[in-house]
mmCIF file of C-alpha atoms in Angstrom:
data_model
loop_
_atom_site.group_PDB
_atom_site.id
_atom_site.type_symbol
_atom_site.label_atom_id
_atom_site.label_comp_id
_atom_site.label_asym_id
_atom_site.label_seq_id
_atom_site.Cartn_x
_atom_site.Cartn_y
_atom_site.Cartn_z
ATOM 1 C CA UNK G 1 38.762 2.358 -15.778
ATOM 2 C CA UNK G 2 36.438 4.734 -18.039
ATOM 3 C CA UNK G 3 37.502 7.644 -18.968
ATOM 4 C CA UNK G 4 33.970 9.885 -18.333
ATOM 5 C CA UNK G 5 31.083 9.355 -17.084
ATOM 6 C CA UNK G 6 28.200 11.552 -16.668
ATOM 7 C CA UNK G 7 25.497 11.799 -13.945
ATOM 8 C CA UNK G 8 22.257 13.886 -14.689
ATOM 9 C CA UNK G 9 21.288 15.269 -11.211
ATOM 10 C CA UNK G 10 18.964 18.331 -10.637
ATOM 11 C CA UNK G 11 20.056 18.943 -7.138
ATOM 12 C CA UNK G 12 17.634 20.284 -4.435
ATOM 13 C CA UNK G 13 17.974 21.137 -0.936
ATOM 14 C CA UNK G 14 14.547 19.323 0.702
ATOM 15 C CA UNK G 15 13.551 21.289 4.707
ATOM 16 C CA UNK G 16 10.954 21.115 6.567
ATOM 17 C CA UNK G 17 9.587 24.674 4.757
ATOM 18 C CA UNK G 18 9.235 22.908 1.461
ATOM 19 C CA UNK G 19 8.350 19.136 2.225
ATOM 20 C CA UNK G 20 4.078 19.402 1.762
ATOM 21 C CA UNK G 21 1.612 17.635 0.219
ATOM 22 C CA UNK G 22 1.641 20.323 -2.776
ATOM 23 C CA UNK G 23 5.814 19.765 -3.116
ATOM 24 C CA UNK G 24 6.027 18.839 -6.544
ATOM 25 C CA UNK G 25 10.166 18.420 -5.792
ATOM 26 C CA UNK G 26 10.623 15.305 -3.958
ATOM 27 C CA UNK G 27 12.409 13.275 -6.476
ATOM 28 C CA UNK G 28 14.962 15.689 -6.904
ATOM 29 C CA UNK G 29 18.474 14.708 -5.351
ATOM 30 C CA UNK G 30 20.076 16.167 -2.229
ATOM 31 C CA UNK G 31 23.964 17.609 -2.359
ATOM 32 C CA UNK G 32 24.410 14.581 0.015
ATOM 33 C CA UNK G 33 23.152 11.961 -2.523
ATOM 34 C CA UNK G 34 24.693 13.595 -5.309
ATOM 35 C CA UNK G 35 28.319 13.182 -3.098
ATOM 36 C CA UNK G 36 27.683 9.913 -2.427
ATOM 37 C CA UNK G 37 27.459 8.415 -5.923
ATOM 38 C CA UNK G 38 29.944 10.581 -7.388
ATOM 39 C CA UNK G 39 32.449 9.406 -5.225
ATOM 40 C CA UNK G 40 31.571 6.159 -5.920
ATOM 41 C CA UNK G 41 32.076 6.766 -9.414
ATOM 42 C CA UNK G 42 35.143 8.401 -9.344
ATOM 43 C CA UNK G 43 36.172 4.545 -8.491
ATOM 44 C CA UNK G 44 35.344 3.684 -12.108
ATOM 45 C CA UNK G 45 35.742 6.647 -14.358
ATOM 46 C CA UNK G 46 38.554 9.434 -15.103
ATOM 47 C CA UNK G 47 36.074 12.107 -14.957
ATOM 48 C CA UNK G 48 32.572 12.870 -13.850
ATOM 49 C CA UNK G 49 30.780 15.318 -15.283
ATOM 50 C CA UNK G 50 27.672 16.326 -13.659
ATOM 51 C CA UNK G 51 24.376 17.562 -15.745
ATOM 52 C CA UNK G 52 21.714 19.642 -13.916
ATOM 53 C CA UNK G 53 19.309 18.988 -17.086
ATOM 54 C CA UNK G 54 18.692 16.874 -19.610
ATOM 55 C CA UNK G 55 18.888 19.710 -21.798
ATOM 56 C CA UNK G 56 22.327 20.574 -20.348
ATOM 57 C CA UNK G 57 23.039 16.676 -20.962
ATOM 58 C CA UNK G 58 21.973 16.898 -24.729
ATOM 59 C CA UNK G 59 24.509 19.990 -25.149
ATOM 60 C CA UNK G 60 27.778 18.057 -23.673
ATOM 61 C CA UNK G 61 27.010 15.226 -25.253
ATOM 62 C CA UNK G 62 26.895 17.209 -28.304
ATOM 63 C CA UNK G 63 30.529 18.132 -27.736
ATOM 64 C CA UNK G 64 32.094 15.434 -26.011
ATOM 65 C CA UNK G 65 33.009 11.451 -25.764
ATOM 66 C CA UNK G 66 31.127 9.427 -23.249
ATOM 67 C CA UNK G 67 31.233 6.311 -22.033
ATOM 68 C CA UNK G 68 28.079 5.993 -19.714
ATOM 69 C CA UNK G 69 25.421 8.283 -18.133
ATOM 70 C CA UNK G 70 23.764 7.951 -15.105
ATOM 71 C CA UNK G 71 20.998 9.841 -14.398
ATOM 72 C CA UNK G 72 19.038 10.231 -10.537
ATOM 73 C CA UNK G 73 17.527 13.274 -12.248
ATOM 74 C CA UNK G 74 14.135 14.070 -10.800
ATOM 75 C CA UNK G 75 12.367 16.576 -12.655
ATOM 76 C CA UNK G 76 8.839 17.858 -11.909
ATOM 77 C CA UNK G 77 5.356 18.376 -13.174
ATOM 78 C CA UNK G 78 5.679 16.588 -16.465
ATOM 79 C CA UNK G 79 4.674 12.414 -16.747
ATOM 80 C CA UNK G 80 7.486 12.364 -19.090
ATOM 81 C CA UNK G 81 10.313 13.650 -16.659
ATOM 82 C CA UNK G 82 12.123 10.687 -15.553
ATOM 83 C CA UNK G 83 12.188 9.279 -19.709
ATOM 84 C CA UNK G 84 13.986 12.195 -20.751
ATOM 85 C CA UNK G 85 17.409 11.552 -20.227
ATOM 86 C CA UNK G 86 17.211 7.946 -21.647
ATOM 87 C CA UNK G 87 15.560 9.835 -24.772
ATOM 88 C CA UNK G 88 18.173 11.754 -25.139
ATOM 89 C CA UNK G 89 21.078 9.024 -24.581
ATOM 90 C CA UNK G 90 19.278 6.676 -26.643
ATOM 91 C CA UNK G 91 19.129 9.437 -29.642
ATOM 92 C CA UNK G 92 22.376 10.460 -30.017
ATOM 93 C CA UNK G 93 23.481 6.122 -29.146
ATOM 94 C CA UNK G 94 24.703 6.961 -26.113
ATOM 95 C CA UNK G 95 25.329 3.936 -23.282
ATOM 96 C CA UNK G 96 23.014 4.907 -20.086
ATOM 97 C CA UNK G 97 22.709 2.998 -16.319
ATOM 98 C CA UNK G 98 19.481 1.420 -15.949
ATOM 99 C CA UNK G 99 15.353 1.445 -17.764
ATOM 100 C CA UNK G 100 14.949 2.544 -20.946
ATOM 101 C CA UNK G 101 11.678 5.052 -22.332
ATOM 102 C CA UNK G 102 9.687 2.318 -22.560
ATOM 103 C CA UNK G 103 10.227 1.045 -18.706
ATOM 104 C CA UNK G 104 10.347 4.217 -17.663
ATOM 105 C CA UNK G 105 6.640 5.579 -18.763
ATOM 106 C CA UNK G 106 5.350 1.934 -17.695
ATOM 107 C CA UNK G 107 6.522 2.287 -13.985
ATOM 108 C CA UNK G 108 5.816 6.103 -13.717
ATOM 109 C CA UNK G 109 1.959 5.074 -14.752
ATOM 110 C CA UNK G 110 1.164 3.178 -11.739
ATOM 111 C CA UNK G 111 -2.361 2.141 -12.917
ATOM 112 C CA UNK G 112 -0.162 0.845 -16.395
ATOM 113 C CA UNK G 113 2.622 -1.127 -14.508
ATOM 114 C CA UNK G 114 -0.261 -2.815 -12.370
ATOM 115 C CA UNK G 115 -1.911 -3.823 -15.404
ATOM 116 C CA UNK G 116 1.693 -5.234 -16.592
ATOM 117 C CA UNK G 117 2.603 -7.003 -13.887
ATOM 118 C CA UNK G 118 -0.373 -8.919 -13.268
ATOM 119 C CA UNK G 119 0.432 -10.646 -16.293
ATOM 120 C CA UNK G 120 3.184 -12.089 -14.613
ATOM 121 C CA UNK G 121 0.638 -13.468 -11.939
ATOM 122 C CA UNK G 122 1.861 -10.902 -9.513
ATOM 123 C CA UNK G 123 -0.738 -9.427 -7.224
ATOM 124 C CA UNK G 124 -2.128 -5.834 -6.736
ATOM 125 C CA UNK G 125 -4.850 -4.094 -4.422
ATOM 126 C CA UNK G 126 -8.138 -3.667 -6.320
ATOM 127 C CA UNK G 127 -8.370 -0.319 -7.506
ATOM 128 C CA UNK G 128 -9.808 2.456 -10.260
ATOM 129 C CA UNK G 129 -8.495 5.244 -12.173
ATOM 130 C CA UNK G 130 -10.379 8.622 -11.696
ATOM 131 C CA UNK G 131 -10.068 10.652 -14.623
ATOM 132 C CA UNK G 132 -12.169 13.401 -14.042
ATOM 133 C CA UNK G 133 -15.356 13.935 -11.437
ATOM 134 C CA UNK G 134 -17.604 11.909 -13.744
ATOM 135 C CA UNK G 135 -15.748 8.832 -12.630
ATOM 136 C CA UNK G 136 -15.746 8.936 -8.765
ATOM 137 C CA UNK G 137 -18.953 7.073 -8.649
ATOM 138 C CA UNK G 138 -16.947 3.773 -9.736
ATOM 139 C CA UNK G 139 -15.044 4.517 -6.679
ATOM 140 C CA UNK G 140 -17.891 2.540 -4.546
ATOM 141 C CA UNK G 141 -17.092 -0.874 -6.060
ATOM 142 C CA UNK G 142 -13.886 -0.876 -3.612
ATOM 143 C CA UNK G 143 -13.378 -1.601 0.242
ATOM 144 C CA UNK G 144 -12.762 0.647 2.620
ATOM 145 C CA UNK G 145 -10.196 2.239 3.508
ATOM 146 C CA UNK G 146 -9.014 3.603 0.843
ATOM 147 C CA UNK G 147 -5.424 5.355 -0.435
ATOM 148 C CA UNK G 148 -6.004 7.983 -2.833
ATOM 149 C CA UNK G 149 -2.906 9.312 -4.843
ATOM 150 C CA UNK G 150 -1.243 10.849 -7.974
ATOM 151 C CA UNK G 151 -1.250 8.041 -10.559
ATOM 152 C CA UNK G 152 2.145 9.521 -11.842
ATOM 153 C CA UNK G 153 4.126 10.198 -9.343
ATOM 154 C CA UNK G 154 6.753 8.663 -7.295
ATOM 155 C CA UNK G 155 8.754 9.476 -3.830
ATOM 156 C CA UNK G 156 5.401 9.566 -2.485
ATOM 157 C CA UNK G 157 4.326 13.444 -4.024
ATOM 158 C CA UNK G 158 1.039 13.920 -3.210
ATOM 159 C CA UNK G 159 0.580 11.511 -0.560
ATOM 160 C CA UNK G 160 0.500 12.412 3.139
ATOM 161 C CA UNK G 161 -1.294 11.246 6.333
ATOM 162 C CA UNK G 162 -4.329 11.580 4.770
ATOM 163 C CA UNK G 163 -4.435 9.794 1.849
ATOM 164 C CA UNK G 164 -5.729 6.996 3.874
ATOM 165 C CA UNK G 165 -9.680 7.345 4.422
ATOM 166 C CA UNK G 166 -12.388 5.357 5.757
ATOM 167 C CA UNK G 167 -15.056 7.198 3.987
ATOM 168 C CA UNK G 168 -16.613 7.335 0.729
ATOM 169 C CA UNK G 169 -17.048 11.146 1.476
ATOM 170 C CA UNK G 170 -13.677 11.946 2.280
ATOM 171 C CA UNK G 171 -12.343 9.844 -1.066
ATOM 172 C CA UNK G 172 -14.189 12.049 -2.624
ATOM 173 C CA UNK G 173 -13.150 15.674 -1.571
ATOM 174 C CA UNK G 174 -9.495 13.938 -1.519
ATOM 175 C CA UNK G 175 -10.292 12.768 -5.232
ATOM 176 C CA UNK G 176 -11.405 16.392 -6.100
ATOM 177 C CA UNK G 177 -8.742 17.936 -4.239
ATOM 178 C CA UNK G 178 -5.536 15.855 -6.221
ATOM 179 C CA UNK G 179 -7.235 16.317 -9.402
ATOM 180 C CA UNK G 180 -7.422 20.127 -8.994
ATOM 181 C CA UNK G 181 -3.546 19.975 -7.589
ATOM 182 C CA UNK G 182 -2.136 17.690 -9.976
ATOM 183 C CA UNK G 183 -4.208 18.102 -12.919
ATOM 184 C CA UNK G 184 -3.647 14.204 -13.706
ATOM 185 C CA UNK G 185 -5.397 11.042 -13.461
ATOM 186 C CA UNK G 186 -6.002 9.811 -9.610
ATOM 187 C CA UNK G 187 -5.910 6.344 -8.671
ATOM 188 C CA UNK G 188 -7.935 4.940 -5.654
ATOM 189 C CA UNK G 189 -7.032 1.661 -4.250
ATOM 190 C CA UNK G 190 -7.905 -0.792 -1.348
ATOM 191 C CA UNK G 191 -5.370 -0.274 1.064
ATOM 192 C CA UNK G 192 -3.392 -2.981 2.176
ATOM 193 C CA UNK G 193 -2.046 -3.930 5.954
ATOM 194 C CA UNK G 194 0.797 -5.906 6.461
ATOM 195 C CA UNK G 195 4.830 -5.422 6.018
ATOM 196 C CA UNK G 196 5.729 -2.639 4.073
ATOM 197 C CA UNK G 197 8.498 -4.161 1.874
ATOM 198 C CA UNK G 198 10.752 -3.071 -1.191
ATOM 199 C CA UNK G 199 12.351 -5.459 -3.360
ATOM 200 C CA UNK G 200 15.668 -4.946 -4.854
ATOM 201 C CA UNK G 201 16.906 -6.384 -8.281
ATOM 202 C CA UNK G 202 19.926 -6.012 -10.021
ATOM 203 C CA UNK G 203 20.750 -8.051 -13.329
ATOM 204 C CA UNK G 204 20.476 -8.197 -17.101
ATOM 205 C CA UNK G 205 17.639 -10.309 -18.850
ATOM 206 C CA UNK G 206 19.428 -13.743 -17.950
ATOM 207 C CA UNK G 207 20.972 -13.693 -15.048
ATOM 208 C CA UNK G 208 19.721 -12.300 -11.617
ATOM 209 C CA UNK G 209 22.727 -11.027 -9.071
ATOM 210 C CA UNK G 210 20.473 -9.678 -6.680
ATOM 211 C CA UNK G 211 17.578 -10.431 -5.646
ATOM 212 C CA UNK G 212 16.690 -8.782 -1.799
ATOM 213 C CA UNK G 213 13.616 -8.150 0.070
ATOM 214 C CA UNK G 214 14.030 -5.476 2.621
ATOM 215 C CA UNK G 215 10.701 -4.687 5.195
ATOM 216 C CA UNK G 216 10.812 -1.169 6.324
ATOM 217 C CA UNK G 217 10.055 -1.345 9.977
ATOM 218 C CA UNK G 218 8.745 1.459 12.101
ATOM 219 C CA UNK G 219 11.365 1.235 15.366
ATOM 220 C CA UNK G 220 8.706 1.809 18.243
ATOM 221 C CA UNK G 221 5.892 0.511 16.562
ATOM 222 C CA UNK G 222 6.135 -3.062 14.806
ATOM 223 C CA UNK G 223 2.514 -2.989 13.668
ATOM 224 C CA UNK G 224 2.894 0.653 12.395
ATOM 225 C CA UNK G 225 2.018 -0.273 8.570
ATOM 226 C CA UNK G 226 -1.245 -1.865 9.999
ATOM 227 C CA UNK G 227 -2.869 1.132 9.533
ATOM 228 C CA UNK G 228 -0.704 4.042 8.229
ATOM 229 C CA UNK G 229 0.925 4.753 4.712
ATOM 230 C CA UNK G 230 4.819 5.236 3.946
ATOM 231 C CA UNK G 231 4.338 9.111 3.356
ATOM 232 C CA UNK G 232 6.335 11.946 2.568
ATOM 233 C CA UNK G 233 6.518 13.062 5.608
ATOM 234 C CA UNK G 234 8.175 9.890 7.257
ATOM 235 C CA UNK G 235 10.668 9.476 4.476
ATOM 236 C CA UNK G 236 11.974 12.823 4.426
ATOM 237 C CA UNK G 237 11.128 13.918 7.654
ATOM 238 C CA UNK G 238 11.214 11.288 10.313
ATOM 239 C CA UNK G 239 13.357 8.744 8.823
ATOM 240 C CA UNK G 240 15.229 7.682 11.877
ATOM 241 C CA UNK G 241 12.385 6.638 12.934
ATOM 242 C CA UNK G 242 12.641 3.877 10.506
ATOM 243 C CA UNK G 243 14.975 0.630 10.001
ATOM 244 C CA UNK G 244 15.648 -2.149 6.764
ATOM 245 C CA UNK G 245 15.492 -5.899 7.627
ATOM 246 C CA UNK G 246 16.469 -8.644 5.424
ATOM 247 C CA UNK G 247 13.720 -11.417 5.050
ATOM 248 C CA UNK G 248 14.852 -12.450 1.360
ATOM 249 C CA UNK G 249 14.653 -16.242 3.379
ATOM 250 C CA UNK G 250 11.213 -15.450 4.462
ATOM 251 C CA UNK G 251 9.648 -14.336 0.957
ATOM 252 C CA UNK G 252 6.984 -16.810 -0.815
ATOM 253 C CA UNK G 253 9.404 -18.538 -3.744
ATOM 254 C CA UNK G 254 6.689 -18.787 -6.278
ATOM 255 C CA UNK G 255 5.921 -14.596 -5.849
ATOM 256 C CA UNK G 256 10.152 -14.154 -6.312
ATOM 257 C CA UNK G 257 10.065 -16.108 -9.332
ATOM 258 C CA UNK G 258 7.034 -14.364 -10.536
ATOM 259 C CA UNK G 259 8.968 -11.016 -9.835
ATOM 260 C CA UNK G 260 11.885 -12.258 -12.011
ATOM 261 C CA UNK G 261 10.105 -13.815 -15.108
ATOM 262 C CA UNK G 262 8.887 -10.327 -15.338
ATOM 263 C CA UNK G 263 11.825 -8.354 -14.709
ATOM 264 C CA UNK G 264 13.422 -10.473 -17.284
ATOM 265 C CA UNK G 265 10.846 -9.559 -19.599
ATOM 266 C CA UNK G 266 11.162 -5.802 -19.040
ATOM 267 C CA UNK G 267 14.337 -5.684 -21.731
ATOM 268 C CA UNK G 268 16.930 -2.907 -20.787
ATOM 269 C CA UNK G 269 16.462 -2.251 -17.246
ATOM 270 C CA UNK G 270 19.608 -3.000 -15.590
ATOM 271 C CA UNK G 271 17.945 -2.584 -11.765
ATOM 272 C CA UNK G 272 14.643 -2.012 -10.394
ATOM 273 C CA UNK G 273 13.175 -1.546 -6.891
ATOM 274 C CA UNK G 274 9.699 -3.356 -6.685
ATOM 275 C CA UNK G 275 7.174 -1.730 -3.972
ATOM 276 C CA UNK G 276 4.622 -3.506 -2.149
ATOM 277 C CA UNK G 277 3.124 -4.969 0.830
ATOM 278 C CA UNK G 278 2.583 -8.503 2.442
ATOM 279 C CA UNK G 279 -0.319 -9.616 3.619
ATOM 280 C CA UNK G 280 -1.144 -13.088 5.507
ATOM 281 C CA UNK G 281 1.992 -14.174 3.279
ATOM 282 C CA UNK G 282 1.196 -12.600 -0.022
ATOM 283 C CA UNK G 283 2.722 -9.935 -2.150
ATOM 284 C CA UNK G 284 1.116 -7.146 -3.550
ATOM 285 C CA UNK G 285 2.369 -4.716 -5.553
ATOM 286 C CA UNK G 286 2.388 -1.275 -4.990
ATOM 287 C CA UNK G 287 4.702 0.391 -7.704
ATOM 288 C CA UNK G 288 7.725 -0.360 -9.583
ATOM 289 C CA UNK G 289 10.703 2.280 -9.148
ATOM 290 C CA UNK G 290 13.102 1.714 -12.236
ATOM 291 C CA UNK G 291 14.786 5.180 -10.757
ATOM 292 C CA UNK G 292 15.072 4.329 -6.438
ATOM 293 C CA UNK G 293 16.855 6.298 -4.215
ATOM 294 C CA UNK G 294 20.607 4.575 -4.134
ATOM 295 C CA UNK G 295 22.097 6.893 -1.684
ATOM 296 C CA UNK G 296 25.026 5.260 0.776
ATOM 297 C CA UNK G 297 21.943 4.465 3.309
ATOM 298 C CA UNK G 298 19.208 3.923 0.763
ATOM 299 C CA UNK G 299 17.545 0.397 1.495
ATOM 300 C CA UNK G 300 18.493 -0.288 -1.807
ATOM 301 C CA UNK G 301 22.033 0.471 -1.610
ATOM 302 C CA UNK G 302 21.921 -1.712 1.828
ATOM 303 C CA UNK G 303 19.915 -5.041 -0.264
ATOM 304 C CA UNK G 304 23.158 -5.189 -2.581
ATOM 305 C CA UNK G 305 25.657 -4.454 0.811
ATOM 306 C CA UNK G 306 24.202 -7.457 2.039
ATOM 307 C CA UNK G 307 25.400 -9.505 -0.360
ATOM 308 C CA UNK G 308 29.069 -8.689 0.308
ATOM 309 C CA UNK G 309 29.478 -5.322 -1.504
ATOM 310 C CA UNK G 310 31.233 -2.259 0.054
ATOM 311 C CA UNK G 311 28.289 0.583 -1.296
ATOM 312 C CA UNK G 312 31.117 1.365 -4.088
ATOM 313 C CA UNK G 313 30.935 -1.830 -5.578
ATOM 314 C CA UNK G 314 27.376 -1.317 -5.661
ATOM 315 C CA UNK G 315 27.911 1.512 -8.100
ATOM 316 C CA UNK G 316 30.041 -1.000 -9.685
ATOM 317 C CA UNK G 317 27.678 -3.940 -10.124
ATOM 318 C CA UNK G 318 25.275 -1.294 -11.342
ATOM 319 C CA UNK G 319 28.281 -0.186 -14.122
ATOM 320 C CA UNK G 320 28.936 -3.402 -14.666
ATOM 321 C CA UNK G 321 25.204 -4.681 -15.551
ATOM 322 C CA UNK G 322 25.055 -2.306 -18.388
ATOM 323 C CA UNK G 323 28.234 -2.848 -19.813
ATOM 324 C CA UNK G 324 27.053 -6.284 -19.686
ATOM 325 C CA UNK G 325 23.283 -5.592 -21.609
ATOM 326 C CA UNK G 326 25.901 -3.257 -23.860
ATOM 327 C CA UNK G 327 27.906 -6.031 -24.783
ATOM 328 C CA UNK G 328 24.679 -8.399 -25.319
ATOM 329 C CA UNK G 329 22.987 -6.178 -28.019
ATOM 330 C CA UNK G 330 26.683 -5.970 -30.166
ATOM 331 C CA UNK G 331 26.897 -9.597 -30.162
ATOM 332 C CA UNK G 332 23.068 -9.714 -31.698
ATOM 333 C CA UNK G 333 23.406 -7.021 -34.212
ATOM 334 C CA UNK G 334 26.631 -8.818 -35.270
ATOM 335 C CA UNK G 335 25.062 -11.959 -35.917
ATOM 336 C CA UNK G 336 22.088 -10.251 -37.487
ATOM 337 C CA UNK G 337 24.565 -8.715 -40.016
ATOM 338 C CA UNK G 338 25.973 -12.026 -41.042
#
């Protein structure tokens, strides 16, 4: 039993009002989210204290004894939002659940953690990174259709229904469009048919203890992410129209191991969700999540339930992962003392 913990979570209240494709809020947690874990916590700790900031983090910490923080802080705007916390914990050597800065910037680049993975021989659509309107020309070495999107953002801000197009012409005004919204690089890629699958690991940089690939299924329409995207509007929105399957058994073994000699690579990460699709039996990429959703229904939370867990012990395994890493890095800077 620990005697505090503290979760960083900027809560926010998503409706139907505020759910567009300008919401810049989307990663923030709900009051049912934030229930869920801390309840889960209270399992583990004495107290939980909960941060609405990372600058209200950086002032308890300031003044009190910790023994972990958790953060499913969102943030907004910024590229830099979801590296804060870990800054901050990692400054004043303070113990934190999951990725570290340098994780953290790779996976919220998704152009960058593209280029990372396929060093690991793990597969991505072809794409190109729009800067500004003097590169939307390079946009015709692609195939059509294309997805069009923030390059870095995550719980799909930015993309809608029509981020899909079949046109060179409406890449373009999209292009124009997200570059004016976002003011950030845009990233056009071939889109992809095929299951829409997430991947979920849990582990330190030896030893894996979960390893789950869920598809996302579309309940009335099996062939639904033939042709349409995972949008905002269907995870916040429409979700029940949505279920999680298991098909761990099903998934190509050389791709898994590919997925784990680079997550084992990735240094202090504790967990990661990896994004992607499968096509005619191969993976590709979409985006790595070092931050996913790991609410009581998440399909996250469910890939470690299937394993045995209640959804508290998957808090728990999550705890008990970076204790672990924690434990690693005294042992080494003991023995490079002696």
């Amino acid at each position: 039993m620990y005697n505090n913990i503290v979760l960083v979570a900027d809560i926010f209240e998503h409706t139907e009002e505020n759910i567009n494709f300008n919401s810049t809020t989307l990663e923030k947690p709900s009051q049912e989210y934030i229930d869920d874990v801390v309840r889960a916590l209270t399992i583990y700790s004495k107290q939980i204290f909960v941060c609405n900031s990372p600058k209200e983090l950086n002032n308890y910490l300031v003044k009190n004894s910790v023994d972990f923080v958790m953060t499913i802080y969102g943030g907004e705007i910024s590229r830099n939002r979801l590296a804060l916390v870990p800054a901050i914990c990692e400054s004043m050597n303070v113990k934190f659940l999951g990725a570290d800065v340098y994780n953290r910037i790779i996976c919220q680049d998704k152009n960058l953690c593209k280029t990372f993975a396929k060093r690991f021989n793990i597969l991505s659509p072809n794409s190109i990174l729009i800067y500004d309107e003097n590169d939307i020309s390079l946009i015709k070495s692609l195939k059509l259709p294309l997805v069009v999107k923030p390059n870095y953002e995550g719980s799909s801000i930015g993309i809608s229904n029509k981020n899909i197009v079949n046109t060179f012409v409406k890449a373009i005004t999209l292009i124009k469009e997200l570059l004016e919204i976002f003011k950030q690089p845009i990233i056009v890629e071939e889109f992809i048919g095929g299951q829409e699958v997430n991947i979920t690991l849990v582990g330190d940089n030896k030893n894996i203890n979960i390893f789950e690939v869920i598809e996302d299924i579309h309940i009335e329409d099996i062939n639904f992410f033939n042709n349409n995207l995972y949008t905002l509007e269907y995870k916040q929105l429409y979700c029940e129209k949505f279920s999680h399957k298991v098909i761990t058994d099903k998934f190509d073994v050389e791709t898994k191991n590919y997925i784990i000699d680079m997550y084992r690579h990735m240094g202090k990460i504790d967990y990661l969700r990896v994004d992607g699709k499968i096509l005619n039996n191969k993976f590709y990429l979409i985006e790595l999540t070092p931050d996913p959703y790991c609410g009581r229904e998440s399909s996250f939370s469910k890939a470690i339930m299937s394993n045995g867990y209640t959804y508290e012990e998957s808090i728990g395994l999550l705890i008990q992962n970076c204790s672990k890493y924690y434990q690693t890095q005294y042992s080494n800077e003991i023995i490079h003392t002696l």
